[in-house]
Tab-separated table of C-alpha atoms in Angstrom:
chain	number	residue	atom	x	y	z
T	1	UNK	CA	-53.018	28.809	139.312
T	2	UNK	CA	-52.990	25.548	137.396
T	3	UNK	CA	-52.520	22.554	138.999
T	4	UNK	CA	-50.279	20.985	136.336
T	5	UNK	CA	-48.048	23.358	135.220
T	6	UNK	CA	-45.496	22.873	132.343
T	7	UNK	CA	-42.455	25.137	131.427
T	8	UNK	CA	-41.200	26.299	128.874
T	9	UNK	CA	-44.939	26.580	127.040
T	10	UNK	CA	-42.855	27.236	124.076
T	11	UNK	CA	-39.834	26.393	122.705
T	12	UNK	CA	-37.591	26.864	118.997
T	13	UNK	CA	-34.372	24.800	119.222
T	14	UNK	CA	-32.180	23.467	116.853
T	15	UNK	CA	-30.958	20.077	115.526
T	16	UNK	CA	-28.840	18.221	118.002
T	17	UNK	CA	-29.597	20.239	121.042
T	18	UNK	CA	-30.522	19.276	124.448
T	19	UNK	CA	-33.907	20.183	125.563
T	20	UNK	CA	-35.795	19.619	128.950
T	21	UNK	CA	-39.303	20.426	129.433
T	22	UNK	CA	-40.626	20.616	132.895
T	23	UNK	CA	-43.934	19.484	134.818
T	24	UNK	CA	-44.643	20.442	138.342
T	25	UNK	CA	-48.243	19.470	139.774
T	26	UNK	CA	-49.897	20.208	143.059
T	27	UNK	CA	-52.558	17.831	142.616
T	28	UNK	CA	-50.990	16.011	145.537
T	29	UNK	CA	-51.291	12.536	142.425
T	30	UNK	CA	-48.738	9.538	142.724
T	31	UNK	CA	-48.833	8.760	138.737
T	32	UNK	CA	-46.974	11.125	136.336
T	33	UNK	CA	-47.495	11.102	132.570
T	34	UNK	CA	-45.790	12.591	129.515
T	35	UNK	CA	-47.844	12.288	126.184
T	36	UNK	CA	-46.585	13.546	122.745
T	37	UNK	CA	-49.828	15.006	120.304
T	38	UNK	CA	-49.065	15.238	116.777
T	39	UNK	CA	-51.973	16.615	114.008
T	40	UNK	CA	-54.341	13.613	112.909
T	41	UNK	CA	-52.403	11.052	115.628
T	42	UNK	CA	-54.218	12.002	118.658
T	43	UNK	CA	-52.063	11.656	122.237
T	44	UNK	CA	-48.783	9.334	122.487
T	45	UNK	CA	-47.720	7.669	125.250
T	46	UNK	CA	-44.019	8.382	126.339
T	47	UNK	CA	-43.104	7.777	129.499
T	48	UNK	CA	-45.392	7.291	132.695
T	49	UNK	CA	-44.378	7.313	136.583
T	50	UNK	CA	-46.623	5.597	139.171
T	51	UNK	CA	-44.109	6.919	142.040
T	52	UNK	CA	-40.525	8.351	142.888
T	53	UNK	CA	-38.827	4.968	142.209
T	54	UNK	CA	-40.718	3.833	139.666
T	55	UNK	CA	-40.126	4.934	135.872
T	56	UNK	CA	-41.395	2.736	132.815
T	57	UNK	CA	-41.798	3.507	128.677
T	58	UNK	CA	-44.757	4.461	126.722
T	59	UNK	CA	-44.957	3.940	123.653
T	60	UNK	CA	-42.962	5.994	121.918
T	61	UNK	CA	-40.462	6.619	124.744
T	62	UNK	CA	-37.237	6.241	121.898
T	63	UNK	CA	-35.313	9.485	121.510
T	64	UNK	CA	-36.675	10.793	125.261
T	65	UNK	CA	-35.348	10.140	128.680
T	66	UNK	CA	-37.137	11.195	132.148
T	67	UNK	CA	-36.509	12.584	136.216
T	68	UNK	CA	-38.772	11.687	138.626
T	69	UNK	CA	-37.237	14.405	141.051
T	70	UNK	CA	-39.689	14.670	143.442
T	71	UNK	CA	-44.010	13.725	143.870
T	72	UNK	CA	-44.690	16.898	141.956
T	73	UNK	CA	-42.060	17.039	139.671
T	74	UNK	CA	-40.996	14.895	136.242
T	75	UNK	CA	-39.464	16.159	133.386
T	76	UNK	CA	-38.843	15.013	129.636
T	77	UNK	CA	-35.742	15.422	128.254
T	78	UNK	CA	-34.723	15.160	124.520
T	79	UNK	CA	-31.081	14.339	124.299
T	80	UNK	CA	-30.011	15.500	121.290
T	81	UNK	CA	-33.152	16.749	119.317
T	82	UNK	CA	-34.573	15.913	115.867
T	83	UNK	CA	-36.431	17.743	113.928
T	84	UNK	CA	-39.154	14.414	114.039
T	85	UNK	CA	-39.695	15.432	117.727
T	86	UNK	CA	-41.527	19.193	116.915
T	87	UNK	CA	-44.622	18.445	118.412
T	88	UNK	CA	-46.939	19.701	121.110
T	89	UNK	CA	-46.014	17.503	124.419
T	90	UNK	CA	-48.446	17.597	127.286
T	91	UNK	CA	-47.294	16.371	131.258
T	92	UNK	CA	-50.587	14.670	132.972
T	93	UNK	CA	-51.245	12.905	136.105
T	94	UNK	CA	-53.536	10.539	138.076
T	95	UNK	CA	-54.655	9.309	141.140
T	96	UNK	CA	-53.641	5.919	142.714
T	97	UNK	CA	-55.370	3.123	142.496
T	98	UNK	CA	-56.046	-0.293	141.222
T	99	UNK	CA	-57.026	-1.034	137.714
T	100	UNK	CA	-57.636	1.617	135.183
T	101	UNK	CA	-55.576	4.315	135.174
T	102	UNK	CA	-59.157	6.684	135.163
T	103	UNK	CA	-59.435	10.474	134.649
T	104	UNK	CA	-56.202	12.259	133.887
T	105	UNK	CA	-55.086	15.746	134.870
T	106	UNK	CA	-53.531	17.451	131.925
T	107	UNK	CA	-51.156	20.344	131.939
T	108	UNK	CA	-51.384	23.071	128.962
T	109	UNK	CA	-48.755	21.924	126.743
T	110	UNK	CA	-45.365	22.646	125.739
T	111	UNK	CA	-45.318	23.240	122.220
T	112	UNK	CA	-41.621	22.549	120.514
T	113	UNK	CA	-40.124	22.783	116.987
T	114	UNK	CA	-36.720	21.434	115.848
T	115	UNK	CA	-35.439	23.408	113.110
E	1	UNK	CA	-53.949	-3.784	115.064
E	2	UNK	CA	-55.211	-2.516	118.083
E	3	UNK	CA	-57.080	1.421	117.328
E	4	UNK	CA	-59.278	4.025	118.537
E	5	UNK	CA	-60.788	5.826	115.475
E	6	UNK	CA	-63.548	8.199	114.680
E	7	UNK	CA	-66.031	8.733	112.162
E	8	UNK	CA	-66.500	12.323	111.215
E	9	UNK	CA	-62.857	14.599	111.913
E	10	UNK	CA	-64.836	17.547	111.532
E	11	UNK	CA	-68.459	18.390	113.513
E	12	UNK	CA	-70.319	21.493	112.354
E	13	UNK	CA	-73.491	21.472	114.222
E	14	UNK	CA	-75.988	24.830	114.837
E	15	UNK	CA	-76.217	26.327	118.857
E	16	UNK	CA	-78.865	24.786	120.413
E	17	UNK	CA	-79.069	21.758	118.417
E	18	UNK	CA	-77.621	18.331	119.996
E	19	UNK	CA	-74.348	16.895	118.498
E	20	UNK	CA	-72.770	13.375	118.764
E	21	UNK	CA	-70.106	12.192	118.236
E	22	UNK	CA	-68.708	8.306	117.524
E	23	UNK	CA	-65.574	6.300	118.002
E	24	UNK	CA	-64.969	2.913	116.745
E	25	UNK	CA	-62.788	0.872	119.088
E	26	UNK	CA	-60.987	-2.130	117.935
E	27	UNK	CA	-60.105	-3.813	120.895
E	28	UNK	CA	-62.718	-6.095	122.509
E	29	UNK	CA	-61.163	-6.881	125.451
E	30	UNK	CA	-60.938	-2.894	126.560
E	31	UNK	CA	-63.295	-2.180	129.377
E	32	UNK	CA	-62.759	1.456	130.495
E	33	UNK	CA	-63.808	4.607	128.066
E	34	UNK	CA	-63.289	8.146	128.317
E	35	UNK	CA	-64.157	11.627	126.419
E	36	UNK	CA	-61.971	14.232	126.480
E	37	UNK	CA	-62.392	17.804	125.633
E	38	UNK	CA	-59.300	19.701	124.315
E	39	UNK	CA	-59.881	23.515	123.794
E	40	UNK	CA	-57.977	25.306	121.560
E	41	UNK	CA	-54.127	26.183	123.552
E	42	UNK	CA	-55.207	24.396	126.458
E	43	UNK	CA	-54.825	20.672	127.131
E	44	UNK	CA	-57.178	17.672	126.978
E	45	UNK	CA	-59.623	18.221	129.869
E	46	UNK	CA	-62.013	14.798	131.331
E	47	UNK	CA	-65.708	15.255	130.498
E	48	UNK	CA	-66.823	11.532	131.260
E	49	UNK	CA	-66.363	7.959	131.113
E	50	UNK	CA	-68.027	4.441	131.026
E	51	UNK	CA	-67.497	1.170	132.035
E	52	UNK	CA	-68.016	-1.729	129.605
E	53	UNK	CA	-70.745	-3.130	132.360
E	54	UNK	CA	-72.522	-0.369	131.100
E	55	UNK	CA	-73.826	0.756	127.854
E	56	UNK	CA	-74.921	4.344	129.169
E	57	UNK	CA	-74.060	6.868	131.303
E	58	UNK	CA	-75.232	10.701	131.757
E	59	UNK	CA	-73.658	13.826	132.886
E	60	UNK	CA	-74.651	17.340	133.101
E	61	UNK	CA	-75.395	17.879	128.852
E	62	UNK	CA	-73.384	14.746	128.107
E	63	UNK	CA	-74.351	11.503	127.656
E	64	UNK	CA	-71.768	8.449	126.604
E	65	UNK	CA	-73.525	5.749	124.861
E	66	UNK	CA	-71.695	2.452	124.589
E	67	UNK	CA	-72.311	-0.319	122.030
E	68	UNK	CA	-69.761	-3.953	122.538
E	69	UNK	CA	-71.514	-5.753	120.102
E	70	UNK	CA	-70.299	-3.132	117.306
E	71	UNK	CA	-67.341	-1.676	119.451
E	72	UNK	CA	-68.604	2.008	118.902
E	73	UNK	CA	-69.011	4.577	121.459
E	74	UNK	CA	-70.967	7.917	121.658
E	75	UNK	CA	-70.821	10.893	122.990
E	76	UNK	CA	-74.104	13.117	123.040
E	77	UNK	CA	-73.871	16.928	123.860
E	78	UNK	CA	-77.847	18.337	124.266
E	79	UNK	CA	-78.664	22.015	123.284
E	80	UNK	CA	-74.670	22.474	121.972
E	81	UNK	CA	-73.743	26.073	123.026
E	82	UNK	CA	-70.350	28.358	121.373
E	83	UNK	CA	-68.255	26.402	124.694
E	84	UNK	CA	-68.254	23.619	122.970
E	85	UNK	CA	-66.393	24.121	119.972
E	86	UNK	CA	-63.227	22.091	120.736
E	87	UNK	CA	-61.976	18.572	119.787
E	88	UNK	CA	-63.367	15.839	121.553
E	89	UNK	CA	-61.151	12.702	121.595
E	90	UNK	CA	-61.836	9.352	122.978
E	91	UNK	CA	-59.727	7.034	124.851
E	92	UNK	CA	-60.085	3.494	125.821
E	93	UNK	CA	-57.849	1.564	128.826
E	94	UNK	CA	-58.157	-2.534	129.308
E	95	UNK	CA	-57.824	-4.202	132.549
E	96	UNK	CA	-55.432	-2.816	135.050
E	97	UNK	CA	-53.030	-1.373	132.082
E	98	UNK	CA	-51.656	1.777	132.798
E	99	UNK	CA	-51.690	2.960	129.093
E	100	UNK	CA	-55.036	5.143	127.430
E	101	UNK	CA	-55.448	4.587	123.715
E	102	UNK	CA	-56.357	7.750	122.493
E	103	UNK	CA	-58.249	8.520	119.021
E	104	UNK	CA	-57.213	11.029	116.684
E	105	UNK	CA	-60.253	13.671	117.623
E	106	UNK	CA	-63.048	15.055	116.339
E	107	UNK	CA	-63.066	18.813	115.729
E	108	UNK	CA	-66.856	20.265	116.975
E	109	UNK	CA	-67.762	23.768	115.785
E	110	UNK	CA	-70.539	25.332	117.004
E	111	UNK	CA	-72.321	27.716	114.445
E	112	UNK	CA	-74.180	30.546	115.884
C-alpha cells in the first residue's frame, strides 16, 4: 500500500463546482504539502502544513482552501472551480526538522479537468 | 527573478551509455539541491541531494555534481538502463524556507 495516498486519482467536473481532493499518509510525517504540476511549469507550491494548527500559502494558494483534519490527513479544496485549475495536483509530506525542508514523500497524483 | 531551469527538455541517450543532466539555478543564496525522478502516472520520487558545502555527492548510479561559481547543477546516471526513462526535475530550497523551487524537468528516454 502507498504511504501517501490521494483520492479521487481522477476527476471531470464542471465550471463552478466544488471539488475536494483528499491525502491520507501513514508516513507517521508532521509537514503536509499540496503542489499543483502543470506541462513545461514543473511543481507549484499551494499550500503546506508543518502540524495540526498550523496552515500557511504557497505560492499559488489563490482559488484553493485547505483541512488539516488530522496528522495523516489534509485536503485541497477548490471552491468553485475554473477551468484554469485542470491540472495534475500531487499531496507530499516531510519529516520535522530544522532548516531545509529535505526529501519529500509524494503521493501519485490526482489528475483534474474543469470543463 | 528567482528560477530553476534546465538545459535540454528532452534526453535521448542509448542503454548502457551514461546520461547527465543540468539545471541552472538563479538564486545564489540557495543552499540545499535535490533530483527528483517522476515516472510516467506516478509522482515525483527523491533520488538525491547536495548541500552547497559540497560540490559532489554519489549514490548508487547517480552522482550530483554542483558548480556555485556558475550556479549549475548535474546529475550523472552511469550505464543508463530502460528504468530510467522518466523526467528528472531539480529543486533547490534556501536557508530554513519551507518552500522547494522546482524546475520544469527534463524528459530522459532510454533507447534500447
Amino acid at each position: 500500500d502507498a504511504d501517501v495516498t490521494q483520492t479521487p486519482r481522477n476527476r471531470i467536473t464542471k465550471t463552478g463546482k466544488r471539488i475536494m481532493l483528499e491525502c491520507s499518509q501513514t508516513k507517521g510525517h508532521d509537514r503536509m504539502y499540496w503542489y499543483r504540476q502543470d506541462p513545461g511549469l514543473g511543481l507549484r507550491l499551494i499550500y503546506y502544513s508543518f502540524d495540526v494548527k498550523d496552515i500557511n500559502k504557497g505560492e499559488i494558494s489563490d482559488g484553493y482552501s485547505v483541512s488539516r483534519q488530522a496528522q495523516a490527513k489534509f485536503s485541497l479544496s477548490l471552491e468553485s472551480a475554473i477551468p484554469n485549475q485542470t491540472a495534475l495536483y500531487f499531496c507530499a509530506t516531510s519529516e520535522s526538522r530544522t532548516g531545509n525542508t529535505g526529501e519529500l514523500f509524494f503521493g501519485e497524483g490526482s489528475r483534474l479537468t474543469v470543463l | 527573478g528567482e528560477s530553476v531551469g534546465l538545459h535540454l527538455p528532452t534526453l535521448s541517450v542509448q542503454e548502457g551509455d551514461n546520461s547527465i543532466i543540468n539545471c541552472a539555478y538563479s538564486n545564489s543564496a540557495s543552499d540545499y539541491f535535490i533530483w527528483y525522478k517522476q515516472e510516467s502516472g506516478k509522482g515525483p520520487q527523491f533520488i538525491i541531494d547536495i548541500r552547497s558545502n559540497m560540490d559532489k555527492r554519489q549514490g548508487q548510479r547517480v552522482t550530483v555534481l554542483l558548480n556555485k561559481t556558475v550556479k549549475h547543477l548535474s546529475l550523472q546516471i552511469a550505464a543508463t538502463q530502460p528504468g530510467d526513462s522518466a523526467v528528472y526535475f531539480c529543486a533547490e530550497n534556501k536557508g530554513s524556507s519551507y518552500k522547494l523551487i522546482f524546475g520544469s524537468g527534463t524528459r530522459l528516454l532510454v533507447r534500447p
